[in-house]
Amino acid sequence: MSLYQPFLNHAIPLLKERLPLSPYPIPQGFERKEAITGKGKRQETVVTTSYAFKSPKLRQIRAAHVQGGNSLQVLNFVIFPQLNYNLPFFGADLVTLPGGHLIALDMQPLFHDEAYKKKYSDPILPIYQSYLEDLPWGGDFPEEAKPFFSPAFLWTRPQETELVENQVLGAFKEYLEAYLNFVVAAEPISDDQSLEDIQNAQLRYIGYRAAKDPARGMFTRLYGEEWTEEYIHGFLFDLERYLGSKC
Ligand code: DBV
């Protein structure tokens, strides 16, 4: 049973149809990783599968799909723009744990000025508002994470799986469609100051997510510390590694 497979089955073909995609290298040992957890009847195999692509305007389009039976299903789907575009990140953190579902879906902004908000948040507020009734605000989350979210941050903790299969999938498709329209319309940035601002904003976001990845504990328990740290810094949030390899 994979709750999030339909999300991947929609997103990857759509991206391939709309953008000139090419493969993004997935380091050896990260394409697929398995672990057996629990004992006896409660034994469970947890499989983590990685997908990655790139395009002329998008440095990395990547997904980590964790399938551990009914009590653990995760799809973490993040798009990182090339550093010469001021596009927001597309961020989807879709998590199913024994206690219920945790859904985080957003176009995560590089900047918080009015012009940026008008360009990349206002156009999707109607989509955001259309889901609020069924997918109400999920309550508290880390204060230090707040600067990384937009006014259209769809953050919800539903109990009902049907809401994930229907409303959350619908929101995911609409946010992705809107993001693709932003990508197609995006023009490259050439002035040095803006390029520096973009790189700093990306490093801030990626630095925070790599350092505070809420999945660190889960991955470490499943696959060990060494594999986990390399997966986080060498694949999931790899901009520092990418920049280091360039100069
Ligand atoms: N989160 C990831 C990756 C994951 C992942 C790569 C592949 O960034 C899974 C796996 N996220 C994951 C899991 C949990 C969360 C929680 C397993 C549950 C951890 C637990 O409760 O045991 C959005 N993800 C969260 C939370 C938020 C997000 C807000 C709750 C954290 C908390 O309450 O402490 N997206 C996530 C996030 C940022 C973002 C933290 C920060 C900028 O953009």
PDB file of C-alpha atoms and ligand atoms in Angstrom:
ATOM      1  CA  MET A   1       0.000   0.000   0.000  1.00  0.00           C
ATOM      2  CA  SER A   2       1.579   3.317  -0.961  1.00  0.00           C
ATOM      3  CA  LEU A   3      -0.413   6.401  -0.179  1.00  0.00           C
ATOM      4  CA  TYR A   4       1.971   8.681  -2.066  1.00  0.00           C
ATOM      5  CA  GLN A   5       2.659   6.664  -5.226  1.00  0.00           C
ATOM      6  CA  PRO A   6      -0.211   8.475  -7.070  1.00  0.00           C
ATOM      7  CA  PHE A   7       1.585  11.768  -6.301  1.00  0.00           C
ATOM      8  CA  LEU A   8       4.776  10.510  -7.983  1.00  0.00           C
ATOM      9  CA  ASN A   9       2.795   8.924 -10.845  1.00  0.00           C
ATOM     10  CA  HIS A  10       1.318  12.350 -11.564  1.00  0.00           C
ATOM     11  CA  ALA A  11       4.352  14.575 -10.956  1.00  0.00           C
ATOM     12  CA  ILE A  12       7.126  12.814 -12.870  1.00  0.00           C
ATOM     13  CA  PRO A  13       5.281  12.363 -16.201  1.00  0.00           C
ATOM     14  CA  LEU A  14       3.955  15.948 -15.936  1.00  0.00           C
ATOM     15  CA  LEU A  15       7.457  17.341 -15.371  1.00  0.00           C
ATOM     16  CA  LYS A  16       8.782  15.280 -18.304  1.00  0.00           C
ATOM     17  CA  GLU A  17       5.973  16.549 -20.517  1.00  0.00           C
ATOM     18  CA  ARG A  18       6.357  20.233 -19.608  1.00  0.00           C
ATOM     19  CA  LEU A  19      10.130  20.653 -19.158  1.00  0.00           C
ATOM     20  CA  PRO A  20      13.283  19.466 -20.979  1.00  0.00           C
ATOM     21  CA  LEU A  21      14.325  17.121 -18.161  1.00  0.00           C
ATOM     22  CA  SER A  22      17.589  15.247 -17.898  1.00  0.00           C
ATOM     23  CA  PRO A  23      18.680  12.838 -15.152  1.00  0.00           C
ATOM     24  CA  TYR A  24      20.315  14.282 -12.005  1.00  0.00           C
ATOM     25  CA  PRO A  25      23.072  11.981 -10.702  1.00  0.00           C
ATOM     26  CA  ILE A  26      21.979   9.967  -7.665  1.00  0.00           C
ATOM     27  CA  PRO A  27      25.083   8.910  -5.691  1.00  0.00           C
ATOM     28  CA  GLN A  28      25.767   5.190  -5.455  1.00  0.00           C
ATOM     29  CA  GLY A  29      23.711   3.512  -2.727  1.00  0.00           C
ATOM     30  CA  PHE A  30      20.984   6.167  -2.557  1.00  0.00           C
ATOM     31  CA  GLU A  31      18.713   5.095  -5.418  1.00  0.00           C
ATOM     32  CA  ARG A  32      17.158   2.457  -3.196  1.00  0.00           C
ATOM     33  CA  LYS A  33      17.788   1.484   0.436  1.00  0.00           C
ATOM     34  CA  GLU A  34      16.049  -1.222   2.473  1.00  0.00           C
ATOM     35  CA  ALA A  35      15.915  -2.057   6.180  1.00  0.00           C
ATOM     36  CA  ILE A  36      13.983  -4.615   8.210  1.00  0.00           C
ATOM     37  CA  THR A  37      12.396  -3.209  11.366  1.00  0.00           C
ATOM     38  CA  GLY A  38      10.459  -4.758  14.219  1.00  0.00           C
ATOM     39  CA  LYS A  39      10.292  -8.371  15.328  1.00  0.00           C
ATOM     40  CA  GLY A  40       8.190 -11.422  14.559  1.00  0.00           C
ATOM     41  CA  LYS A  41       4.683 -10.581  13.351  1.00  0.00           C
ATOM     42  CA  ARG A  42       5.407  -6.845  13.482  1.00  0.00           C
ATOM     43  CA  GLN A  43       8.436  -7.190  11.194  1.00  0.00           C
ATOM     44  CA  GLU A  44       8.371  -4.599   8.401  1.00  0.00           C
ATOM     45  CA  THR A  45      10.642  -3.837   5.447  1.00  0.00           C
ATOM     46  CA  VAL A  46      11.151  -0.103   4.968  1.00  0.00           C
ATOM     47  CA  VAL A  47      12.234   0.843   1.437  1.00  0.00           C
ATOM     48  CA  THR A  48      13.461   4.332   0.540  1.00  0.00           C
ATOM     49  CA  THR A  49      13.533   5.152  -3.178  1.00  0.00           C
ATOM     50  CA  SER A  50      15.101   8.312  -4.649  1.00  0.00           C
ATOM     51  CA  TYR A  51      14.284  10.091  -7.912  1.00  0.00           C
ATOM     52  CA  ALA A  52      16.160  13.069  -9.370  1.00  0.00           C
ATOM     53  CA  PHE A  53      16.099  15.203 -12.498  1.00  0.00           C
ATOM     54  CA  LYS A  54      17.277  18.611 -13.659  1.00  0.00           C
ATOM     55  CA  SER A  55      16.288  21.104 -16.346  1.00  0.00           C
ATOM     56  CA  PRO A  56      17.786  24.357 -17.720  1.00  0.00           C
ATOM     57  CA  LYS A  57      15.962  26.429 -15.062  1.00  0.00           C
ATOM     58  CA  LEU A  58      15.858  23.856 -12.245  1.00  0.00           C
ATOM     59  CA  ARG A  59      19.102  22.671 -10.623  1.00  0.00           C
ATOM     60  CA  GLN A  60      17.534  19.658  -8.880  1.00  0.00           C
ATOM     61  CA  ILE A  61      14.059  18.117  -8.908  1.00  0.00           C
ATOM     62  CA  ARG A  62      14.135  15.329  -6.379  1.00  0.00           C
ATOM     63  CA  ALA A  63      11.901  12.975  -4.430  1.00  0.00           C
ATOM     64  CA  ALA A  64      12.542  10.650  -1.520  1.00  0.00           C
ATOM     65  CA  HIS A  65       9.803   8.031  -1.170  1.00  0.00           C
ATOM     66  CA  VAL A  66       9.795   5.998   2.065  1.00  0.00           C
ATOM     67  CA  GLN A  67       7.487   2.963   2.129  1.00  0.00           C
ATOM     68  CA  GLY A  68       7.229   1.163   5.455  1.00  0.00           C
ATOM     69  CA  GLY A  69       3.718  -0.313   5.451  1.00  0.00           C
ATOM     70  CA  ASN A  70       0.644   1.311   6.968  1.00  0.00           C
ATOM     71  CA  SER A  71       2.575   2.948   9.797  1.00  0.00           C
ATOM     72  CA  LEU A  72       5.239   4.746   7.759  1.00  0.00           C
ATOM     73  CA  GLN A  73       4.786   6.366   4.376  1.00  0.00           C
ATOM     74  CA  VAL A  74       6.702   9.516   3.354  1.00  0.00           C
ATOM     75  CA  LEU A  75       7.026  11.481   0.153  1.00  0.00           C
ATOM     76  CA  ASN A  76       9.438  14.395   0.342  1.00  0.00           C
ATOM     77  CA  PHE A  77       9.411  16.189  -2.991  1.00  0.00           C
ATOM     78  CA  VAL A  78      11.500  19.349  -3.414  1.00  0.00           C
ATOM     79  CA  ILE A  79      12.450  21.413  -6.472  1.00  0.00           C
ATOM     80  CA  PHE A  80      15.558  23.643  -6.266  1.00  0.00           C
ATOM     81  CA  PRO A  81      15.803  26.302  -9.010  1.00  0.00           C
ATOM     82  CA  GLN A  82      19.093  27.099 -10.803  1.00  0.00           C
ATOM     83  CA  LEU A  83      20.948  29.902  -9.008  1.00  0.00           C
ATOM     84  CA  ASN A  84      20.385  32.362 -11.860  1.00  0.00           C
ATOM     85  CA  TYR A  85      16.585  32.320 -11.415  1.00  0.00           C
ATOM     86  CA  ASN A  86      14.708  33.889  -8.502  1.00  0.00           C
ATOM     87  CA  LEU A  87      12.011  31.174  -8.518  1.00  0.00           C
ATOM     88  CA  PRO A  88      10.775  29.879  -5.127  1.00  0.00           C
ATOM     89  CA  PHE A  89      11.365  26.288  -4.053  1.00  0.00           C
ATOM     90  CA  PHE A  90       8.548  23.805  -4.594  1.00  0.00           C
ATOM     91  CA  GLY A  91       8.336  21.976  -1.272  1.00  0.00           C
ATOM     92  CA  ALA A  92       6.122  18.987  -0.431  1.00  0.00           C
ATOM     93  CA  ASP A  93       6.617  17.066   2.801  1.00  0.00           C
ATOM     94  CA  LEU A  94       3.947  14.361   2.950  1.00  0.00           C
ATOM     95  CA  VAL A  95       4.294  12.141   6.023  1.00  0.00           C
ATOM     96  CA  THR A  96       2.140   9.304   7.345  1.00  0.00           C
ATOM     97  CA  LEU A  97       2.957   8.013  10.820  1.00  0.00           C
ATOM     98  CA  PRO A  98       0.954   5.827  13.228  1.00  0.00           C
ATOM     99  CA  GLY A  99      -0.530   9.010  14.756  1.00  0.00           C
ATOM    100  CA  GLY A 100      -1.874  10.365  11.472  1.00  0.00           C
ATOM    101  CA  HIS A 101      -0.798  12.387   8.452  1.00  0.00           C
ATOM    102  CA  LEU A 102       1.435  15.467   8.355  1.00  0.00           C
ATOM    103  CA  ILE A 103       1.156  17.532   5.175  1.00  0.00           C
ATOM    104  CA  ALA A 104       3.399  20.486   4.266  1.00  0.00           C
ATOM    105  CA  LEU A 105       2.946  21.929   0.768  1.00  0.00           C
ATOM    106  CA  ASP A 106       4.331  25.324  -0.291  1.00  0.00           C
ATOM    107  CA  MET A 107       6.090  27.502  -2.835  1.00  0.00           C
ATOM    108  CA  GLN A 108       8.869  28.452  -0.481  1.00  0.00           C
ATOM    109  CA  PRO A 109      10.047  32.002  -1.088  1.00  0.00           C
ATOM    110  CA  LEU A 110      13.618  33.210  -1.482  1.00  0.00           C
ATOM    111  CA  PHE A 111      12.617  36.700  -0.320  1.00  0.00           C
ATOM    112  CA  HIS A 112       9.793  38.340   1.649  1.00  0.00           C
ATOM    113  CA  ASP A 113       9.458  41.705  -0.110  1.00  0.00           C
ATOM    114  CA  GLU A 114       6.111  42.828  -1.543  1.00  0.00           C
ATOM    115  CA  ALA A 115       7.164  42.427  -5.191  1.00  0.00           C
ATOM    116  CA  TYR A 116       8.258  38.839  -4.624  1.00  0.00           C
ATOM    117  CA  LYS A 117       5.023  38.040  -2.782  1.00  0.00           C
ATOM    118  CA  LYS A 118       2.989  39.565  -5.646  1.00  0.00           C
ATOM    119  CA  LYS A 119       4.895  37.504  -8.181  1.00  0.00           C
ATOM    120  CA  TYR A 120       5.028  34.114  -6.498  1.00  0.00           C
ATOM    121  CA  SER A 121       2.476  33.951  -3.658  1.00  0.00           C
ATOM    122  CA  ASP A 122      -0.556  36.065  -4.598  1.00  0.00           C
ATOM    123  CA  PRO A 123      -1.305  34.024  -7.771  1.00  0.00           C
ATOM    124  CA  ILE A 124      -1.710  30.843  -5.738  1.00  0.00           C
ATOM    125  CA  LEU A 125      -3.645  32.229  -2.734  1.00  0.00           C
ATOM    126  CA  PRO A 126      -6.972  31.280  -4.382  1.00  0.00           C
ATOM    127  CA  ILE A 127      -5.768  27.665  -4.669  1.00  0.00           C
ATOM    128  CA  TYR A 128      -4.618  27.770  -1.026  1.00  0.00           C
ATOM    129  CA  GLN A 129      -7.928  29.218   0.169  1.00  0.00           C
ATOM    130  CA  SER A 130      -9.943  26.621  -1.779  1.00  0.00           C
ATOM    131  CA  TYR A 131      -8.418  23.831   0.336  1.00  0.00           C
ATOM    132  CA  LEU A 132      -8.479  25.485   3.782  1.00  0.00           C
ATOM    133  CA  GLU A 133     -11.924  24.209   4.711  1.00  0.00           C
ATOM    134  CA  ASP A 134     -10.995  20.545   4.178  1.00  0.00           C
ATOM    135  CA  LEU A 135      -7.331  20.899   5.148  1.00  0.00           C
ATOM    136  CA  PRO A 136      -7.261  23.220   8.199  1.00  0.00           C
ATOM    137  CA  TRP A 137      -4.081  24.678   9.676  1.00  0.00           C
ATOM    138  CA  GLY A 138      -1.987  21.954  11.337  1.00  0.00           C
ATOM    139  CA  GLY A 139      -1.043  23.902  14.448  1.00  0.00           C
ATOM    140  CA  ASP A 140       2.403  24.558  15.840  1.00  0.00           C
ATOM    141  CA  PHE A 141       5.669  23.869  14.058  1.00  0.00           C
ATOM    142  CA  PRO A 142       9.267  25.007  14.714  1.00  0.00           C
ATOM    143  CA  GLU A 143       9.513  28.813  15.041  1.00  0.00           C
ATOM    144  CA  GLU A 144      12.880  28.832  13.238  1.00  0.00           C
ATOM    145  CA  ALA A 145      11.278  27.183  10.178  1.00  0.00           C
ATOM    146  CA  LYS A 146       8.708  29.978   9.751  1.00  0.00           C
ATOM    147  CA  PRO A 147      10.853  32.326   7.609  1.00  0.00           C
ATOM    148  CA  PHE A 148      11.024  29.608   4.959  1.00  0.00           C
ATOM    149  CA  PHE A 149       7.304  29.504   4.269  1.00  0.00           C
ATOM    150  CA  SER A 150       4.977  31.591   2.116  1.00  0.00           C
ATOM    151  CA  PRO A 151       1.480  32.960   2.886  1.00  0.00           C
ATOM    152  CA  ALA A 152       0.182  30.023   0.821  1.00  0.00           C
ATOM    153  CA  PHE A 153       1.780  27.394   3.068  1.00  0.00           C
ATOM    154  CA  LEU A 154      -0.686  24.491   3.145  1.00  0.00           C
ATOM    155  CA  TRP A 155       0.124  22.947   6.529  1.00  0.00           C
ATOM    156  CA  THR A 156      -2.312  20.360   7.866  1.00  0.00           C
ATOM    157  CA  ARG A 157      -2.442  17.211   9.982  1.00  0.00           C
ATOM    158  CA  PRO A 158      -5.472  15.223   8.790  1.00  0.00           C
ATOM    159  CA  GLN A 159      -6.532  11.964  10.432  1.00  0.00           C
ATOM    160  CA  GLU A 160      -8.559  10.664   7.498  1.00  0.00           C
ATOM    161  CA  THR A 161      -6.602   8.908   4.760  1.00  0.00           C
ATOM    162  CA  GLU A 162      -9.359   9.783   2.236  1.00  0.00           C
ATOM    163  CA  LEU A 163      -8.441  13.483   2.672  1.00  0.00           C
ATOM    164  CA  VAL A 164      -4.860  12.679   1.633  1.00  0.00           C
ATOM    165  CA  GLU A 165      -5.954  10.539  -1.343  1.00  0.00           C
ATOM    166  CA  ASN A 166      -8.348  13.248  -2.576  1.00  0.00           C
ATOM    167  CA  GLN A 167      -7.898  16.822  -1.285  1.00  0.00           C
ATOM    168  CA  VAL A 168      -4.134  16.661  -0.612  1.00  0.00           C
ATOM    169  CA  LEU A 169      -3.486  15.026  -4.012  1.00  0.00           C
ATOM    170  CA  GLY A 170      -5.652  17.736  -5.618  1.00  0.00           C
ATOM    171  CA  ALA A 171      -3.715  20.508  -3.875  1.00  0.00           C
ATOM    172  CA  PHE A 172      -0.390  18.906  -4.810  1.00  0.00           C
ATOM    173  CA  LYS A 173      -1.423  18.794  -8.495  1.00  0.00           C
ATOM    174  CA  GLU A 174      -2.619  22.421  -8.489  1.00  0.00           C
ATOM    175  CA  TYR A 175       0.476  23.717  -6.701  1.00  0.00           C
ATOM    176  CA  LEU A 176       2.735  21.790  -9.093  1.00  0.00           C
ATOM    177  CA  GLU A 177       0.827  23.106 -12.132  1.00  0.00           C
ATOM    178  CA  ALA A 178       1.156  26.680 -10.824  1.00  0.00           C
ATOM    179  CA  TYR A 179       4.859  26.126 -10.145  1.00  0.00           C
ATOM    180  CA  LEU A 180       5.446  24.832 -13.678  1.00  0.00           C
ATOM    181  CA  ASN A 181       3.785  27.998 -15.040  1.00  0.00           C
ATOM    182  CA  PHE A 182       6.168  30.094 -12.920  1.00  0.00           C
ATOM    183  CA  VAL A 183       9.105  28.066 -14.265  1.00  0.00           C
ATOM    184  CA  VAL A 184       8.067  28.446 -17.924  1.00  0.00           C
ATOM    185  CA  ALA A 185       7.661  32.232 -17.448  1.00  0.00           C
ATOM    186  CA  ALA A 186      10.894  32.718 -15.447  1.00  0.00           C
ATOM    187  CA  GLU A 187      13.647  34.848 -16.994  1.00  0.00           C
ATOM    188  CA  PRO A 188      17.319  34.390 -16.028  1.00  0.00           C
ATOM    189  CA  ILE A 189      18.830  36.916 -13.614  1.00  0.00           C
ATOM    190  CA  SER A 190      22.158  38.459 -14.604  1.00  0.00           C
ATOM    191  CA  ASP A 191      23.065  41.280 -12.209  1.00  0.00           C
ATOM    192  CA  ASP A 192      25.695  40.336  -9.647  1.00  0.00           C
ATOM    193  CA  GLN A 193      23.904  41.650  -6.543  1.00  0.00           C
ATOM    194  CA  SER A 194      20.701  39.729  -7.318  1.00  0.00           C
ATOM    195  CA  LEU A 195      22.691  36.574  -8.084  1.00  0.00           C
ATOM    196  CA  GLU A 196      24.455  36.893  -4.749  1.00  0.00           C
ATOM    197  CA  ASP A 197      21.126  37.433  -2.941  1.00  0.00           C
ATOM    198  CA  ILE A 198      19.675  34.327  -4.615  1.00  0.00           C
ATOM    199  CA  GLN A 199      22.637  32.151  -3.695  1.00  0.00           C
ATOM    200  CA  ASN A 200      22.549  33.347  -0.078  1.00  0.00           C
ATOM    201  CA  ALA A 201      18.806  32.733   0.178  1.00  0.00           C
ATOM    202  CA  GLN A 202      19.179  29.209  -1.257  1.00  0.00           C
ATOM    203  CA  LEU A 203      22.095  28.409   1.048  1.00  0.00           C
ATOM    204  CA  ARG A 204      20.107  29.650   4.051  1.00  0.00           C
ATOM    205  CA  TYR A 205      17.099  27.451   3.237  1.00  0.00           C
ATOM    206  CA  ILE A 206      19.128  24.366   2.339  1.00  0.00           C
ATOM    207  CA  GLY A 207      21.506  24.852   5.251  1.00  0.00           C
ATOM    208  CA  TYR A 208      18.556  24.958   7.655  1.00  0.00           C
ATOM    209  CA  ARG A 209      16.799  21.929   6.164  1.00  0.00           C
ATOM    210  CA  ALA A 210      19.981  19.835   6.103  1.00  0.00           C
ATOM    211  CA  ALA A 211      20.844  20.779   9.685  1.00  0.00           C
ATOM    212  CA  LYS A 212      17.324  20.342  11.093  1.00  0.00           C
ATOM    213  CA  ASP A 213      15.875  17.669   8.832  1.00  0.00           C
ATOM    214  CA  PRO A 214      13.014  16.197  10.917  1.00  0.00           C
ATOM    215  CA  ALA A 215      13.652  12.886   9.138  1.00  0.00           C
ATOM    216  CA  ARG A 216      17.199  12.560  10.473  1.00  0.00           C
ATOM    217  CA  GLY A 217      16.089  10.392  13.437  1.00  0.00           C
ATOM    218  CA  MET A 218      13.956   8.146  11.239  1.00  0.00           C
ATOM    219  CA  PHE A 219      16.722   7.593   8.663  1.00  0.00           C
ATOM    220  CA  THR A 220      19.397   7.078  11.305  1.00  0.00           C
ATOM    221  CA  ARG A 221      17.307   4.414  13.066  1.00  0.00           C
ATOM    222  CA  LEU A 222      16.653   2.671   9.765  1.00  0.00           C
ATOM    223  CA  TYR A 223      19.911   2.971   7.838  1.00  0.00           C
ATOM    224  CA  GLY A 224      22.570   4.209  10.291  1.00  0.00           C
ATOM    225  CA  GLU A 225      24.236   7.576  10.850  1.00  0.00           C
ATOM    226  CA  GLU A 226      26.863   7.431   8.084  1.00  0.00           C
ATOM    227  CA  TRP A 227      24.346   6.609   5.326  1.00  0.00           C
ATOM    228  CA  THR A 228      21.899   9.198   6.684  1.00  0.00           C
ATOM    229  CA  GLU A 229      24.349  12.117   6.845  1.00  0.00           C
ATOM    230  CA  GLU A 230      25.584  11.393   3.333  1.00  0.00           C
ATOM    231  CA  TYR A 231      21.993  11.079   2.040  1.00  0.00           C
ATOM    232  CA  ILE A 232      21.045  14.446   3.563  1.00  0.00           C
ATOM    233  CA  HIS A 233      24.167  16.402   2.584  1.00  0.00           C
ATOM    234  CA  GLY A 234      25.059  14.525  -0.602  1.00  0.00           C
ATOM    235  CA  PHE A 235      21.599  14.237  -2.148  1.00  0.00           C
ATOM    236  CA  LEU A 236      18.541  15.625  -0.346  1.00  0.00           C
ATOM    237  CA  PHE A 237      20.022  19.077   0.408  1.00  0.00           C
ATOM    238  CA  ASP A 238      23.242  19.077  -1.611  1.00  0.00           C
ATOM    239  CA  LEU A 239      23.769  22.698  -2.666  1.00  0.00           C
ATOM    240  CA  GLU A 240      26.887  23.212  -0.516  1.00  0.00           C
ATOM    241  CA  ARG A 241      28.383  20.035  -2.004  1.00  0.00           C
ATOM    242  CA  TYR A 242      27.324  21.167  -5.498  1.00  0.00           C
ATOM    243  CA  LEU A 243      28.944  24.612  -5.096  1.00  0.00           C
ATOM    244  CA  GLY A 244      32.080  23.113  -3.572  1.00  0.00           C
ATOM    245  CA  SER A 245      32.477  20.810  -6.587  1.00  0.00           C
ATOM    246  CA  LYS A 246      32.120  23.748  -8.991  1.00  0.00           C
ATOM    247  CA  CYS A 247      35.050  25.920  -7.882  1.00  0.00           C
TER     248      CYS A 247
HETATM  249  N1  DBV B   1      11.280  15.810   5.864  1.00  0.00           N
HETATM  250  C1  DBV B   1      12.334  16.130   5.014  1.00  0.00           C
HETATM  251  C2  DBV B   1      12.781  14.934   4.315  1.00  0.00           C
HETATM  252  C3  DBV B   1      12.004  13.884   4.794  1.00  0.00           C
HETATM  253  C4  DBV B   1      11.091  14.446   5.768  1.00  0.00           C
HETATM  254  C5  DBV B   1      13.880  14.909   3.315  1.00  0.00           C
HETATM  255  C6  DBV B   1      12.430  12.001   3.267  1.00  0.00           C
HETATM  256  O1  DBV B   1      12.788  17.273   4.864  1.00  0.00           O
HETATM  257  C7  DBV B   1      10.172  13.712   6.524  1.00  0.00           C
HETATM  258  C8  DBV B   1      12.026  12.461   4.455  1.00  0.00           C
HETATM  259  N2  DBV B   1       9.178  15.512   7.926  1.00  0.00           N
HETATM  260  C9  DBV B   1       9.533  14.205   7.695  1.00  0.00           C
HETATM  261  C10 DBV B   1       9.156  13.384   8.784  1.00  0.00           C
HETATM  262  C11 DBV B   1       8.562  14.225   9.716  1.00  0.00           C
HETATM  263  C12 DBV B   1       8.608  15.530   9.166  1.00  0.00           C
HETATM  264  C13 DBV B   1       8.107  16.669   9.882  1.00  0.00           C
HETATM  265  C14 DBV B   1       9.373  11.902   8.869  1.00  0.00           C
HETATM  266  C15 DBV B   1       7.920  13.832  11.029  1.00  0.00           C
HETATM  267  C16 DBV B   1       8.991  13.772  12.103  1.00  0.00           C
HETATM  268  C17 DBV B   1       8.299  13.257  13.365  1.00  0.00           C
HETATM  269  O2  DBV B   1       7.334  13.942  13.781  1.00  0.00           O
HETATM  270  O3  DBV B   1       8.704  12.212  13.816  1.00  0.00           O
HETATM  271  C18 DBV B   1       8.009  20.511   6.806  1.00  0.00           C
HETATM  272  N3  DBV B   1       8.193  18.363   8.088  1.00  0.00           N
HETATM  273  C19 DBV B   1       7.969  17.952   9.371  1.00  0.00           C
HETATM  274  C20 DBV B   1       7.516  19.058  10.152  1.00  0.00           C
HETATM  275  C21 DBV B   1       7.512  20.166   9.313  1.00  0.00           C
HETATM  276  C22 DBV B   1       7.915  19.685   8.043  1.00  0.00           C
HETATM  277  C23 DBV B   1       7.148  21.585   9.636  1.00  0.00           C
HETATM  278  C24 DBV B   1       7.145  19.023  11.592  1.00  0.00           C
HETATM  279  C25 DBV B   1       8.442  19.279  12.349  1.00  0.00           C
HETATM  280  C26 DBV B   1       8.154  19.397  13.831  1.00  0.00           C
HETATM  281  O4  DBV B   1       6.967  19.499  14.180  1.00  0.00           O
HETATM  282  O5  DBV B   1       9.133  19.384  14.575  1.00  0.00           O
HETATM  283  N4  DBV B   1       9.446  21.389   5.094  1.00  0.00           N
HETATM  284  C27 DBV B   1       9.458  20.655   6.373  1.00  0.00           C
HETATM  285  C28 DBV B   1      10.286  21.550   7.232  1.00  0.00           C
HETATM  286  C29 DBV B   1      10.729  22.637   6.499  1.00  0.00           C
HETATM  287  C30 DBV B   1      10.210  22.511   5.178  1.00  0.00           C
HETATM  288  C31 DBV B   1      10.606  21.228   8.642  1.00  0.00           C
HETATM  289  C32 DBV B   1      11.590  23.692   6.995  1.00  0.00           C
HETATM  290  C33 DBV B   1      11.964  24.771   6.213  1.00  0.00           C
HETATM  291  O6  DBV B   1      10.429  23.313   4.265  1.00  0.00           O
END
